[in-house]
PDB file of C-alpha atoms in Angstrom:
ATOM      1  CA  ALA A   1      17.351   8.763   3.147  1.00  0.00           C
ATOM      2  CA  GLN A   2      14.618   6.705   4.844  1.00  0.00           C
ATOM      3  CA  THR A   3      11.288   5.961   2.708  1.00  0.00           C
ATOM      4  CA  VAL A   4       8.164   4.239   3.400  1.00  0.00           C
ATOM      5  CA  THR A   5       5.878   3.065   0.582  1.00  0.00           C
ATOM      6  CA  GLN A   6       2.277   2.100   0.840  1.00  0.00           C
ATOM      7  CA  SER A   7       1.283   0.371  -2.645  1.00  0.00           C
ATOM      8  CA  GLN A   8      -2.578   0.217  -1.764  1.00  0.00           C
ATOM      9  CA  PRO A   9      -4.116   3.732  -1.806  1.00  0.00           C
ATOM     10  CA  GLU A  10      -7.472   2.114  -1.107  1.00  0.00           C
ATOM     11  CA  MET A  11      -8.914  -1.303   0.415  1.00  0.00           C
ATOM     12  CA  SER A  12     -11.890  -2.604   1.063  1.00  0.00           C
ATOM     13  CA  VAL A  13     -13.318  -5.550   3.369  1.00  0.00           C
ATOM     14  CA  GLN A  14     -16.550  -7.261   4.536  1.00  0.00           C
ATOM     15  CA  GLU A  15     -17.544  -6.834   7.990  1.00  0.00           C
ATOM     16  CA  ALA A  16     -15.810  -9.789  10.363  1.00  0.00           C
ATOM     17  CA  GLU A  17     -13.442 -10.384   7.408  1.00  0.00           C
ATOM     18  CA  THR A  18      -9.569 -10.358   7.496  1.00  0.00           C
ATOM     19  CA  VAL A  19      -7.744  -8.024   5.376  1.00  0.00           C
ATOM     20  CA  THR A  20      -3.797  -7.197   5.287  1.00  0.00           C
ATOM     21  CA  LEU A  21      -2.517  -3.850   4.628  1.00  0.00           C
ATOM     22  CA  SER A  22       0.958  -3.766   2.779  1.00  0.00           C
ATOM     23  CA  CYS A  23       3.807  -1.679   3.887  1.00  0.00           C
ATOM     24  CA  THR A  24       7.642  -1.551   2.428  1.00  0.00           C
ATOM     25  CA  TYR A  25      10.290   0.822   3.600  1.00  0.00           C
ATOM     26  CA  ASP A  26      14.234   1.531   2.880  1.00  0.00           C
ATOM     27  CA  THR A  27      16.690   2.140   5.433  1.00  0.00           C
ATOM     28  CA  SER A  28      20.252   1.469   5.863  1.00  0.00           C
ATOM     29  CA  GLU A  29      19.847   1.426   9.722  1.00  0.00           C
ATOM     30  CA  SER A  30      19.774  -1.827  11.758  1.00  0.00           C
ATOM     31  CA  ASP A  31      17.794  -0.612  14.652  1.00  0.00           C
ATOM     32  CA  TYR A  32      14.696   1.127  14.129  1.00  0.00           C
ATOM     33  CA  TYR A  33      10.867   0.965  15.139  1.00  0.00           C
ATOM     34  CA  LEU A  34       7.894   0.438  12.488  1.00  0.00           C
ATOM     35  CA  PHE A  35       4.575   1.617  13.702  1.00  0.00           C
ATOM     36  CA  TRP A  36       1.047   1.465  12.343  1.00  0.00           C
ATOM     37  CA  TYR A  37      -1.141   4.355  12.795  1.00  0.00           C
ATOM     38  CA  LYS A  38      -4.957   4.786  12.207  1.00  0.00           C
ATOM     39  CA  GLN A  39      -6.295   8.137  11.170  1.00  0.00           C
ATOM     40  CA  PRO A  40     -10.132   8.542  11.504  1.00  0.00           C
ATOM     41  CA  PRO A  41     -12.371  11.656  10.175  1.00  0.00           C
ATOM     42  CA  SER A  42     -11.274  13.369  13.706  1.00  0.00           C
ATOM     43  CA  ARG A  43      -7.688  13.649  12.005  1.00  0.00           C
ATOM     44  CA  GLN A  44      -5.978  12.419  15.391  1.00  0.00           C
ATOM     45  CA  MET A  45      -3.337   9.697  14.559  1.00  0.00           C
ATOM     46  CA  ILE A  46      -3.811   6.566  16.941  1.00  0.00           C
ATOM     47  CA  LEU A  47      -1.282   4.164  17.397  1.00  0.00           C
ATOM     48  CA  VAL A  48      -2.280   0.833  16.369  1.00  0.00           C
ATOM     49  CA  ILE A  49       0.907  -1.355  16.694  1.00  0.00           C
ATOM     50  CA  ARG A  50       4.478  -0.979  16.849  1.00  0.00           C
ATOM     51  CA  GLN A  51       7.566  -3.410  16.070  1.00  0.00           C
ATOM     52  CA  GLU A  52      11.073  -3.414  17.353  1.00  0.00           C
ATOM     53  CA  ALA A  53      13.526  -4.040  14.357  1.00  0.00           C
ATOM     54  CA  TYR A  54      15.679  -6.279  16.789  1.00  0.00           C
ATOM     55  CA  LYS A  55      12.816  -8.422  17.809  1.00  0.00           C
ATOM     56  CA  GLN A  56      11.848 -11.360  15.737  1.00  0.00           C
ATOM     57  CA  GLN A  57       8.590 -12.054  17.053  1.00  0.00           C
ATOM     58  CA  ASN A  58       5.917 -10.435  15.229  1.00  0.00           C
ATOM     59  CA  ALA A  59       3.724  -7.874  17.339  1.00  0.00           C
ATOM     60  CA  THR A  60       0.292  -8.770  18.034  1.00  0.00           C
ATOM     61  CA  GLU A  61      -2.594  -6.244  19.407  1.00  0.00           C
ATOM     62  CA  ASN A  62      -5.846  -8.238  19.883  1.00  0.00           C
ATOM     63  CA  ARG A  63      -7.351  -8.305  16.509  1.00  0.00           C
ATOM     64  CA  PHE A  64      -4.411  -6.490  14.765  1.00  0.00           C
ATOM     65  CA  SER A  65      -0.784  -8.196  13.852  1.00  0.00           C
ATOM     66  CA  VAL A  66       1.792  -7.830  11.868  1.00  0.00           C
ATOM     67  CA  ASN A  67       4.172  -9.779   9.626  1.00  0.00           C
ATOM     68  CA  PHE A  68       7.524  -8.158   9.667  1.00  0.00           C
ATOM     69  CA  GLN A  69       9.982  -9.516   6.983  1.00  0.00           C
ATOM     70  CA  LYS A  70      13.307  -7.447   8.102  1.00  0.00           C
ATOM     71  CA  ALA A  71      15.313  -8.687   5.048  1.00  0.00           C
ATOM     72  CA  ALA A  72      12.813  -8.009   2.605  1.00  0.00           C
ATOM     73  CA  LYS A  73      12.016  -4.424   4.536  1.00  0.00           C
ATOM     74  CA  SER A  74       8.365  -5.550   4.405  1.00  0.00           C
ATOM     75  CA  PHE A  75       5.884  -4.820   7.235  1.00  0.00           C
ATOM     76  CA  SER A  76       2.379  -5.563   6.842  1.00  0.00           C
ATOM     77  CA  LEU A  77      -0.797  -5.230   8.917  1.00  0.00           C
ATOM     78  CA  LYS A  78      -3.288  -8.028   9.305  1.00  0.00           C
ATOM     79  CA  ILE A  79      -6.730  -6.950  10.917  1.00  0.00           C
ATOM     80  CA  SER A  80      -9.068  -9.818  11.863  1.00  0.00           C
ATOM     81  CA  ASP A  81     -12.610  -9.786  12.350  1.00  0.00           C
ATOM     82  CA  SER A  82     -12.885  -6.257  10.799  1.00  0.00           C
ATOM     83  CA  GLN A  83     -15.402  -4.178  12.201  1.00  0.00           C
ATOM     84  CA  LEU A  84     -17.191  -0.976  11.298  1.00  0.00           C
ATOM     85  CA  GLY A  85     -15.366   1.354  13.623  1.00  0.00           C
ATOM     86  CA  ASP A  86     -11.896  -0.053  11.863  1.00  0.00           C
ATOM     87  CA  ALA A  87     -12.813   1.976   8.686  1.00  0.00           C
ATOM     88  CA  ALA A  88     -10.156   4.940   8.748  1.00  0.00           C
ATOM     89  CA  MET A  89      -6.695   5.740   6.879  1.00  0.00           C
ATOM     90  CA  TYR A  90      -4.104   3.546   7.881  1.00  0.00           C
ATOM     91  CA  PHE A  91      -0.456   5.022   7.836  1.00  0.00           C
ATOM     92  CA  CYS A  92       2.899   2.830   8.060  1.00  0.00           C
ATOM     93  CA  ALA A  93       5.616   4.802   9.779  1.00  0.00           C
ATOM     94  CA  TYR A  94       9.355   4.457  10.794  1.00  0.00           C
ATOM     95  CA  ARG A  95      12.116   5.706  13.191  1.00  0.00           C
ATOM     96  CA  ILE A  96      15.301   4.946  14.044  1.00  0.00           C
ATOM     97  CA  ILE A  97      15.984   4.282  17.678  1.00  0.00           C
ATOM     98  CA  GLN A  98      18.950   6.581  18.551  1.00  0.00           C
ATOM     99  CA  GLY A  99      19.299  10.233  17.198  1.00  0.00           C
ATOM    100  CA  ALA A 100      16.418  11.742  14.870  1.00  0.00           C
ATOM    101  CA  GLN A 101      13.223  11.019  16.600  1.00  0.00           C
ATOM    102  CA  LYS A 102      11.054  12.111  13.578  1.00  0.00           C
ATOM    103  CA  LEU A 103       8.579   9.734  12.026  1.00  0.00           C
ATOM    104  CA  VAL A 104       8.827   8.865   8.132  1.00  0.00           C
ATOM    105  CA  PHE A 105       5.181   8.256   6.818  1.00  0.00           C
ATOM    106  CA  GLY A 106       3.954   6.102   3.894  1.00  0.00           C
ATOM    107  CA  GLN A 107       1.248   7.579   1.639  1.00  0.00           C
ATOM    108  CA  GLY A 108      -1.729   5.692   3.634  1.00  0.00           C
ATOM    109  CA  THR A 109      -4.290   3.247   2.646  1.00  0.00           C
ATOM    110  CA  ARG A 110      -7.631   4.001   2.649  1.00  0.00           C
ATOM    111  CA  LEU A 111      -9.553   1.094   4.589  1.00  0.00           C
ATOM    112  CA  THR A 112     -13.580   0.721   3.944  1.00  0.00           C
ATOM    113  CA  ILE A 113     -15.376  -1.827   5.829  1.00  0.00           C
ATOM    114  CA  ASN A 114     -18.645  -2.991   4.007  1.00  0.00           C
ATOM    115  CA  PRO A 115     -21.497  -4.159   6.333  1.00  0.00           C
TER     116      PRO A 115
ATOM    117  CA  GLY B   1      -3.594  18.247  29.911  1.00  0.00           C
ATOM    118  CA  ALA B   2      -4.716  14.919  28.878  1.00  0.00           C
ATOM    119  CA  GLY B   3      -3.733  14.910  25.176  1.00  0.00           C
ATOM    120  CA  VAL B   4      -2.294  17.308  22.708  1.00  0.00           C
ATOM    121  CA  SER B   5      -4.353  20.344  21.705  1.00  0.00           C
ATOM    122  CA  GLN B   6      -4.270  22.224  18.809  1.00  0.00           C
ATOM    123  CA  SER B   7      -6.146  25.529  17.659  1.00  0.00           C
ATOM    124  CA  PRO B   8      -7.719  26.557  15.835  1.00  0.00           C
ATOM    125  CA  ARG B   9      -9.182  23.521  14.435  1.00  0.00           C
ATOM    126  CA  TYR B  10      -9.800  25.235  11.019  1.00  0.00           C
ATOM    127  CA  LYS B  11      -8.397  28.447   9.265  1.00  0.00           C
ATOM    128  CA  VAL B  12      -8.910  30.031   6.585  1.00  0.00           C
ATOM    129  CA  ALA B  13      -6.544  32.611   4.997  1.00  0.00           C
ATOM    130  CA  LYS B  14      -6.325  35.073   1.895  1.00  0.00           C
ATOM    131  CA  ARG B  15      -3.377  34.387  -0.171  1.00  0.00           C
ATOM    132  CA  GLY B  16      -0.608  36.718   1.355  1.00  0.00           C
ATOM    133  CA  GLN B  17      -2.167  36.714   5.021  1.00  0.00           C
ATOM    134  CA  ASP B  18       0.120  35.606   7.960  1.00  0.00           C
ATOM    135  CA  VAL B  19      -1.379  32.791  10.346  1.00  0.00           C
ATOM    136  CA  ALA B  20      -0.161  31.306  13.750  1.00  0.00           C
ATOM    137  CA  LEU B  21      -0.969  27.704  14.530  1.00  0.00           C
ATOM    138  CA  ARG B  22      -0.794  26.658  18.100  1.00  0.00           C
ATOM    139  CA  CYS B  23       0.154  23.343  19.916  1.00  0.00           C
ATOM    140  CA  ASP B  24      -0.194  22.762  23.772  1.00  0.00           C
ATOM    141  CA  PRO B  25       1.639  19.328  24.248  1.00  0.00           C
ATOM    142  CA  ILE B  26       1.289  16.990  27.131  1.00  0.00           C
ATOM    143  CA  SER B  27       2.671  18.430  30.231  1.00  0.00           C
ATOM    144  CA  GLY B  28       6.363  16.885  30.677  1.00  0.00           C
ATOM    145  CA  HIS B  29       6.715  15.976  27.331  1.00  0.00           C
ATOM    146  CA  VAL B  30      10.297  17.051  26.060  1.00  0.00           C
ATOM    147  CA  SER B  31       9.967  16.492  22.228  1.00  0.00           C
ATOM    148  CA  LEU B  32       7.588  18.255  20.178  1.00  0.00           C
ATOM    149  CA  PHE B  33       7.065  17.842  16.368  1.00  0.00           C
ATOM    150  CA  TRP B  34       5.052  19.778  13.644  1.00  0.00           C
ATOM    151  CA  TYR B  35       4.241  17.544  10.478  1.00  0.00           C
ATOM    152  CA  GLN B  36       2.350  18.866   7.316  1.00  0.00           C
ATOM    153  CA  GLN B  37      -0.293  16.675   5.816  1.00  0.00           C
ATOM    154  CA  ALA B  38      -1.630  17.620   2.449  1.00  0.00           C
ATOM    155  CA  LEU B  39      -4.730  15.955   1.500  1.00  0.00           C
ATOM    156  CA  GLY B  40      -4.860  12.397   0.733  1.00  0.00           C
ATOM    157  CA  GLN B  41      -1.046  12.298   1.695  1.00  0.00           C
ATOM    158  CA  GLY B  42       0.647  11.107   4.564  1.00  0.00           C
ATOM    159  CA  PRO B  43       2.084  13.438   7.165  1.00  0.00           C
ATOM    160  CA  GLU B  44       5.607  15.237   6.193  1.00  0.00           C
ATOM    161  CA  PHE B  45       8.238  16.082   8.889  1.00  0.00           C
ATOM    162  CA  LEU B  46       8.519  19.948   9.311  1.00  0.00           C
ATOM    163  CA  THR B  47      10.461  20.485  12.324  1.00  0.00           C
ATOM    164  CA  TYR B  48      11.352  19.316  16.064  1.00  0.00           C
ATOM    165  CA  PHE B  49      11.985  20.639  19.474  1.00  0.00           C
ATOM    166  CA  GLN B  50      13.704  19.163  22.478  1.00  0.00           C
ATOM    167  CA  ASN B  51      12.474  21.666  24.975  1.00  0.00           C
ATOM    168  CA  GLU B  52      12.712  25.207  23.912  1.00  0.00           C
ATOM    169  CA  ALA B  53      15.633  24.227  21.609  1.00  0.00           C
ATOM    170  CA  GLN B  54      14.817  23.584  17.758  1.00  0.00           C
ATOM    171  CA  LEU B  55      17.155  20.847  16.906  1.00  0.00           C
ATOM    172  CA  ASP B  56      15.695  20.116  13.382  1.00  0.00           C
ATOM    173  CA  LYS B  57      14.063  22.119  10.833  1.00  0.00           C
ATOM    174  CA  SER B  58      14.944  20.553   7.730  1.00  0.00           C
ATOM    175  CA  GLY B  59      11.369  19.962   6.843  1.00  0.00           C
ATOM    176  CA  LEU B  60      10.515  23.666   6.702  1.00  0.00           C
ATOM    177  CA  PRO B  61       9.620  24.396   3.001  1.00  0.00           C
ATOM    178  CA  SER B  62      10.468  27.825   2.988  1.00  0.00           C
ATOM    179  CA  ASP B  63      11.822  30.510   4.947  1.00  0.00           C
ATOM    180  CA  ARG B  64       8.168  31.718   5.137  1.00  0.00           C
ATOM    181  CA  PHE B  65       7.556  29.024   7.754  1.00  0.00           C
ATOM    182  CA  PHE B  66       8.626  29.386  11.326  1.00  0.00           C
ATOM    183  CA  ALA B  67       8.295  27.848  14.250  1.00  0.00           C
ATOM    184  CA  GLU B  68       9.123  28.596  18.268  1.00  0.00           C
ATOM    185  CA  ARG B  69       8.624  26.912  21.819  1.00  0.00           C
ATOM    186  CA  PRO B  70       9.934  29.477  23.857  1.00  0.00           C
ATOM    187  CA  GLU B  71       9.474  28.190  27.117  1.00  0.00           C
ATOM    188  CA  GLY B  72       9.565  24.473  26.229  1.00  0.00           C
ATOM    189  CA  SER B  73       6.105  23.851  26.358  1.00  0.00           C
ATOM    190  CA  VAL B  74       3.599  25.706  24.174  1.00  0.00           C
ATOM    191  CA  SER B  75       4.691  26.056  20.488  1.00  0.00           C
ATOM    192  CA  THR B  76       3.763  28.001  17.610  1.00  0.00           C
ATOM    193  CA  LEU B  77       3.954  27.638  14.104  1.00  0.00           C
ATOM    194  CA  LYS B  78       3.895  30.767  11.807  1.00  0.00           C
ATOM    195  CA  ILE B  79       3.361  30.927   8.205  1.00  0.00           C
ATOM    196  CA  GLN B  80       4.124  34.219   6.722  1.00  0.00           C
ATOM    197  CA  ARG B  81       2.391  35.437   3.135  1.00  0.00           C
ATOM    198  CA  THR B  82       0.599  32.182   3.041  1.00  0.00           C
ATOM    199  CA  GLN B  83       0.124  30.524  -0.731  1.00  0.00           C
ATOM    200  CA  GLN B  84      -2.363  28.339  -2.129  1.00  0.00           C
ATOM    201  CA  GLU B  85       0.221  25.408  -1.621  1.00  0.00           C
ATOM    202  CA  ASP B  86       0.466  25.848   1.996  1.00  0.00           C
ATOM    203  CA  SER B  87      -3.114  24.323   2.276  1.00  0.00           C
ATOM    204  CA  ALA B  88      -3.132  21.270   4.476  1.00  0.00           C
ATOM    205  CA  VAL B  89      -3.544  19.796   7.746  1.00  0.00           C
ATOM    206  CA  TYR B  90      -0.781  20.903  10.422  1.00  0.00           C
ATOM    207  CA  LEU B  91      -0.205  18.130  13.125  1.00  0.00           C
ATOM    208  CA  CYS B  92       1.516  18.582  16.161  1.00  0.00           C
ATOM    209  CA  ALA B  93       2.767  15.547  18.288  1.00  0.00           C
ATOM    210  CA  SER B  94       4.545  15.412  21.436  1.00  0.00           C
ATOM    211  CA  THR B  95       6.478  12.557  23.355  1.00  0.00           C
ATOM    212  CA  LEU B  96       8.680  11.916  26.555  1.00  0.00           C
ATOM    213  CA  GLY B  97      11.770  12.087  24.415  1.00  0.00           C
ATOM    214  CA  GLY B  98      14.536   9.818  24.120  1.00  0.00           C
ATOM    215  CA  THR B  99      14.349   6.254  22.506  1.00  0.00           C
ATOM    216  CA  THR B 100      10.531   6.316  23.814  1.00  0.00           C
ATOM    217  CA  TYR B 101       8.199   5.797  20.995  1.00  0.00           C
ATOM    218  CA  GLY B 102       5.045   7.174  22.604  1.00  0.00           C
ATOM    219  CA  TYR B 103       3.894   9.772  20.486  1.00  0.00           C
ATOM    220  CA  THR B 104       0.577  11.646  20.984  1.00  0.00           C
ATOM    221  CA  PHE B 105      -1.000  13.815  18.192  1.00  0.00           C
ATOM    222  CA  GLY B 106      -3.030  16.389  18.388  1.00  0.00           C
ATOM    223  CA  SER B 107      -6.119  16.694  15.869  1.00  0.00           C
ATOM    224  CA  GLY B 108      -4.413  19.089  13.692  1.00  0.00           C
ATOM    225  CA  THR B 109      -5.328  22.622  12.283  1.00  0.00           C
ATOM    226  CA  ARG B 110      -6.595  22.304   8.696  1.00  0.00           C
ATOM    227  CA  LEU B 111      -5.269  25.489   6.882  1.00  0.00           C
ATOM    228  CA  THR B 112      -7.318  26.703   3.569  1.00  0.00           C
ATOM    229  CA  VAL B 113      -5.320  29.318   1.609  1.00  0.00           C
ATOM    230  CA  VAL B 114      -7.868  31.067  -0.765  1.00  0.00           C
TER     231      VAL B 114
END
């Protein structure tokens, strides 16, 4: 069974600084997607960034980038120039490409931005 | 609609009551998912529909939980004889289906069983 682990229940960072959130996963599949979702108090999951496992290049979306280490099954999220609006719960998630479309989520990391 | 709509936003039920939670997905989205998110935890998969067919219900925690999507659009998650451990946020998500990764989530229903 696939599992996703986020070992940091809480993280905090000063505004404008950089923070890295960790995620590891376990799977026997070779083709899959990895995601980082943000969940503000409104509860709606918002996609931050995604990575296809077959792509070696790390995904980047503006201030958000990932460090994808397939052999180590590690998928960390780096947030640069942190802003107050980045404060939220962040969830790492996984799904295989073919077959079951369900997302498997980690336990989440609560990110606090200090002004 | 423009997004996934869930209702009610909040529901308080007395233990033993039956509840029904509604999800209205994005028009044209084939796949629909229900997740249960306990306080301070990540969402956990409950069930999945492709159109009106329920293809995976492996995550439903007991036979008190039942989901349907009779016309392949709106879905209802029903919980019978609610118990305190059912208290959670219930999230719905929809996608076009297949290998697409464009999940759109609703804002969930927070169920509190007292």
